[in-house]
PDB file of C-alpha atoms in Angstrom:
ATOM      1  CA  MET Z 660     -10.161 -10.452  12.911  1.00 71.00           C
ATOM      2  CA  THR Z 661      -6.425 -10.157  13.383  1.00 93.00           C
ATOM      3  CA  TYR Z 662      -6.469  -8.371  16.757  1.00 97.00           C
ATOM      4  CA  ALA Z 663      -8.264  -8.907  20.080  1.00 97.00           C
ATOM      5  CA  GLY Z 664     -11.371  -6.952  19.125  1.00 97.00           C
ATOM      6  CA  ASP Z 665     -13.249  -3.691  18.978  1.00 98.00           C
ATOM      7  CA  LEU Z 666     -14.314  -1.690  22.014  1.00 98.00           C
ATOM      8  CA  THR Z 667     -16.672   1.222  22.366  1.00 98.00           C
ATOM      9  CA  PRO Z 668     -15.053   4.261  23.947  1.00 98.00           C
ATOM     10  CA  THR Z 669     -16.934   3.464  27.173  1.00 98.00           C
ATOM     11  CA  GLN Z 670     -15.696  -0.138  27.200  1.00 98.00           C
ATOM     12  CA  ALA Z 671     -12.160   1.139  26.608  1.00 98.00           C
ATOM     13  CA  TRP Z 672     -12.469   3.532  29.560  1.00 98.00           C
ATOM     14  CA  GLU Z 673     -13.666   0.649  31.763  1.00 98.00           C
ATOM     15  CA  LYS Z 674     -10.665  -1.497  30.789  1.00 98.00           C
ATOM     16  CA  LEU Z 675      -8.302   1.399  31.465  1.00 98.00           C
ATOM     17  CA  GLU Z 676      -9.989   1.966  34.818  1.00 98.00           C
ATOM     18  CA  GLN Z 677     -10.050  -1.674  35.922  1.00 98.00           C
ATOM     19  CA  ASN Z 678      -6.732  -3.037  34.647  1.00 98.00           C
ATOM     20  CA  PRO Z 679      -3.488  -1.466  35.874  1.00 97.00           C
ATOM     21  CA  LYS Z 680      -1.696  -2.995  32.845  1.00 96.00           C
ATOM     22  CA  ALA Z 681      -4.110  -1.479  30.300  1.00 98.00           C
ATOM     23  CA  LYS Z 682      -2.561   1.238  28.138  1.00 98.00           C
ATOM     24  CA  LEU Z 683      -4.085   3.697  25.685  1.00 98.00           C
ATOM     25  CA  VAL Z 684      -2.127   4.442  22.511  1.00 98.00           C
ATOM     26  CA  ASP Z 685      -3.327   7.510  20.617  1.00 98.00           C
ATOM     27  CA  CYS Z 686      -2.103   6.849  17.091  1.00 98.00           C
ATOM     28  CA  ARG Z 687      -3.344  10.070  15.481  1.00 98.00           C
ATOM     29  CA  THR Z 688      -0.958  12.741  14.225  1.00 97.00           C
ATOM     30  CA  ARG Z 689       0.778  15.503  16.147  1.00 97.00           C
ATOM     31  CA  ALA Z 690      -1.530  18.007  14.479  1.00 96.00           C
ATOM     32  CA  GLU Z 691      -4.607  16.165  15.720  1.00 96.00           C
ATOM     33  CA  TRP Z 692      -3.229  16.002  19.255  1.00 97.00           C
ATOM     34  CA  SER Z 693      -2.469  19.725  19.172  1.00 95.00           C
ATOM     35  CA  PHE Z 694      -5.606  21.070  17.523  1.00 95.00           C
ATOM     36  CA  VAL Z 695      -8.378  18.568  18.337  1.00 95.00           C
ATOM     37  CA  GLY Z 696      -7.489  17.458  21.862  1.00 96.00           C
ATOM     38  CA  VAL Z 697      -6.389  14.255  23.574  1.00 98.00           C
ATOM     39  CA  PRO Z 698      -7.861  11.695  25.968  1.00 98.00           C
ATOM     40  CA  ASP Z 699      -7.131  12.627  29.578  1.00 98.00           C
ATOM     41  CA  LEU Z 700      -6.344   9.654  31.830  1.00 98.00           C
ATOM     42  CA  GLU Z 701      -5.034  11.681  34.764  1.00 98.00           C
ATOM     43  CA  ILE Z 702      -7.932  10.646  37.012  1.00 97.00           C
ATOM     44  CA  LEU Z 703      -6.792   7.037  36.461  1.00 98.00           C
ATOM     45  CA  GLY Z 704      -3.173   7.857  37.274  1.00 98.00           C
ATOM     46  CA  LYS Z 705      -2.193   7.087  33.681  1.00 98.00           C
ATOM     47  CA  GLN Z 706      -1.019   8.929  30.598  1.00 98.00           C
ATOM     48  CA  PRO Z 707      -1.874   8.076  26.984  1.00 98.00           C
ATOM     49  CA  LEU Z 708       1.010   7.046  24.776  1.00 98.00           C
ATOM     50  CA  PHE Z 709       1.258   9.321  21.735  1.00 98.00           C
ATOM     51  CA  ILE Z 710       2.660   7.448  18.724  1.00 98.00           C
ATOM     52  CA  GLU Z 711       1.777   8.483  15.185  1.00 98.00           C
ATOM     53  CA  TRP Z 712       0.577   5.671  12.891  1.00 98.00           C
ATOM     54  CA  ASN Z 713       0.979   8.013   9.911  1.00 97.00           C
ATOM     55  CA  THR Z 714       3.401  10.899  10.182  1.00 96.00           C
ATOM     56  CA  PHE Z 715       2.437  14.555   9.921  1.00 95.00           C
ATOM     57  CA  PRO Z 716       2.520  16.404   7.578  1.00 94.00           C
ATOM     58  CA  THR Z 717       3.286  13.831   4.866  1.00 94.00           C
ATOM     59  CA  GLY Z 718       0.828  11.132   5.946  1.00 94.00           C
ATOM     60  CA  THR Z 719       3.413   8.445   5.287  1.00 97.00           C
ATOM     61  CA  PRO Z 720       3.336   5.330   7.461  1.00 97.00           C
ATOM     62  CA  ASN Z 721       5.452   5.575  10.594  1.00 98.00           C
ATOM     63  CA  GLU Z 722       7.994   2.798   9.984  1.00 97.00           C
ATOM     64  CA  GLY Z 723       9.113   3.087  13.609  1.00 98.00           C
ATOM     65  CA  PHE Z 724       5.641   2.626  15.101  1.00 98.00           C
ATOM     66  CA  ILE Z 725       6.279  -0.745  16.766  1.00 98.00           C
ATOM     67  CA  ALA Z 726       9.719   0.298  18.037  1.00 98.00           C
ATOM     68  CA  GLU Z 727       8.248   3.505  19.508  1.00 98.00           C
ATOM     69  CA  MET Z 728       5.437   1.504  21.112  1.00 98.00           C
ATOM     70  CA  ARG Z 729       7.937  -0.870  22.700  1.00 98.00           C
ATOM     71  CA  ASP Z 730      10.189   2.019  23.785  1.00 98.00           C
ATOM     72  CA  ALA Z 731       7.147   3.549  25.504  1.00 98.00           C
ATOM     73  CA  GLY Z 732       6.874   0.424  27.661  1.00 98.00           C
ATOM     74  CA  VAL Z 733       4.248  -1.699  25.927  1.00 98.00           C
ATOM     75  CA  ALA Z 734       4.713  -5.371  26.855  1.00 98.00           C
ATOM     76  CA  ASP Z 735       3.204  -8.477  25.275  1.00 98.00           C
ATOM     77  CA  ASP Z 736       0.977  -9.100  28.301  1.00 97.00           C
ATOM     78  CA  ASP Z 737      -0.471  -5.559  28.466  1.00 98.00           C
ATOM     79  CA  GLU Z 738      -3.973  -4.754  27.309  1.00 98.00           C
ATOM     80  CA  VAL Z 739      -3.256  -2.148  24.641  1.00 98.00           C
ATOM     81  CA  ILE Z 740      -6.111  -0.013  23.387  1.00 98.00           C
ATOM     82  CA  PHE Z 741      -5.602   2.016  20.215  1.00 98.00           C
ATOM     83  CA  ILE Z 742      -7.513   5.181  19.362  1.00 98.00           C
ATOM     84  CA  CYS Z 743      -7.439   7.364  16.257  1.00 98.00           C
ATOM     85  CA  ARG Z 744      -9.869   9.924  14.842  1.00 96.00           C
ATOM     86  CA  SER Z 745     -12.620   7.555  13.698  1.00 95.00           C
ATOM     87  CA  GLY Z 746     -11.507   3.991  14.413  1.00 93.00           C
ATOM     88  CA  HIS Z 747      -9.773   3.102  11.132  1.00 94.00           C
ATOM     89  CA  ARG Z 748      -6.061   3.809  11.594  1.00 96.00           C
ATOM     90  CA  SER Z 749      -6.285   2.229  15.027  1.00 98.00           C
ATOM     91  CA  ILE Z 750      -7.304  -1.080  13.413  1.00 98.00           C
ATOM     92  CA  GLY Z 751      -3.981  -1.124  11.542  1.00 97.00           C
ATOM     93  CA  ALA Z 752      -2.140  -0.265  14.758  1.00 98.00           C
ATOM     94  CA  ALA Z 753      -3.911  -3.053  16.669  1.00 98.00           C
ATOM     95  CA  GLU Z 754      -3.112  -5.520  13.880  1.00 98.00           C
ATOM     96  CA  ALA Z 755       0.569  -4.501  13.859  1.00 98.00           C
ATOM     97  CA  ALA Z 756       0.800  -4.803  17.655  1.00 98.00           C
ATOM     98  CA  THR Z 757      -0.816  -8.243  17.526  1.00 98.00           C
ATOM     99  CA  ALA Z 758       1.611  -9.357  14.815  1.00 97.00           C
ATOM    100  CA  ASP Z 759       4.457  -8.197  17.080  1.00 98.00           C
ATOM    101  CA  GLY Z 760       3.255 -10.328  20.007  1.00 98.00           C
ATOM    102  CA  VAL Z 761       0.765  -8.186  21.936  1.00 98.00           C
ATOM    103  CA  ALA Z 762      -1.987 -10.684  22.792  1.00 96.00           C
ATOM    104  CA  LYS Z 763      -4.632  -8.134  23.794  1.00 98.00           C
ATOM    105  CA  ALA Z 764      -4.591  -5.299  21.251  1.00 98.00           C
ATOM    106  CA  TYR Z 765      -7.930  -3.506  20.838  1.00 98.00           C
ATOM    107  CA  ASN Z 766      -9.393  -0.866  18.532  1.00 98.00           C
ATOM    108  CA  ILE Z 767     -11.768   1.847  19.766  1.00 98.00           C
ATOM    109  CA  VAL Z 768     -14.689   2.038  17.341  1.00 97.00           C
ATOM    110  CA  ASP Z 769     -15.631   5.604  16.419  1.00 96.00           C
ATOM    111  CA  GLY Z 770     -12.268   6.791  17.775  1.00 97.00           C
ATOM    112  CA  PHE Z 771     -11.864  10.231  19.309  1.00 97.00           C
ATOM    113  CA  GLU Z 772     -14.153  12.211  16.981  1.00 95.00           C
ATOM    114  CA  GLY Z 773     -16.363   9.626  15.278  1.00 90.00           C
ATOM    115  CA  PRO Z 774     -17.228   9.115  11.626  1.00 86.00           C
ATOM    116  CA  LEU Z 775     -18.499  11.744   9.232  1.00 80.00           C
ATOM    117  CA  ASP Z 776     -22.221  12.425   9.556  1.00 83.00           C
ATOM    118  CA  GLU Z 777     -24.635  13.248   6.732  1.00 86.00           C
ATOM    119  CA  PHE Z 778     -23.245  16.826   6.669  1.00 84.00           C
ATOM    120  CA  ASP Z 779     -19.614  15.627   6.512  1.00 87.00           C
ATOM    121  CA  HIS Z 780     -18.985  16.714  10.115  1.00 85.00           C
ATOM    122  CA  ARG Z 781     -17.379  14.716  12.886  1.00 83.00           C
ATOM    123  CA  GLY Z 782     -18.163  14.888  16.569  1.00 82.00           C
ATOM    124  CA  SER Z 783     -21.511  13.190  17.103  1.00 78.00           C
ATOM    125  CA  LYS Z 784     -19.845   9.899  18.134  1.00 89.00           C
ATOM    126  CA  GLY Z 785     -16.576   8.832  19.715  1.00 96.00           C
ATOM    127  CA  TRP Z 786     -14.612   9.548  22.889  1.00 98.00           C
ATOM    128  CA  ARG Z 787     -15.364  13.290  23.039  1.00 95.00           C
ATOM    129  CA  ALA Z 788     -19.061  12.954  22.194  1.00 92.00           C
ATOM    130  CA  LEU Z 789     -19.479  10.545  25.101  1.00 95.00           C
ATOM    131  CA  ASP Z 790     -17.921  13.108  27.452  1.00 94.00           C
ATOM    132  CA  LEU Z 791     -15.074  10.852  28.457  1.00 97.00           C
ATOM    133  CA  PRO Z 792     -12.222  12.873  29.934  1.00 98.00           C
ATOM    134  CA  TRP Z 793     -10.214  14.837  27.387  1.00 97.00           C
ATOM    135  CA  ARG Z 794      -8.257  18.058  27.159  1.00 96.00           C
ATOM    136  CA  GLN Z 795      -6.838  20.485  24.666  1.00 91.00           C
ATOM    137  CA  SER Z 796      -3.077  20.276  24.325  1.00 73.00           C
TER     138      SER Z 796
END
């Protein structure tokens, strides 16, 4: 593994709750933030950082991802937790952050919406399915 590890959405919430230096980076696309919803950290006195891993609408890699992450205030000694739709893009983001010097970069397994089920639907796993705080944009 080339990043600090995988967390369940509940474990991620606990880290965000317990560590003032823990940050959540939502690396989905602008369309996903707008139409699916976003994690809501207001009760923790925090805000997610919204940085696309792949750009919308082209899906091309965001070449400025690390620079945007750093500009948003991510430091090497922060615990940085990455979330995407299903826990795949966030692995790449966690790996890139680790390669750039972030010692504690984590991936949220099952992401915000979870994997496809047997009917090719999402939503039975992930952040929203566990009723962790979220909101529509």
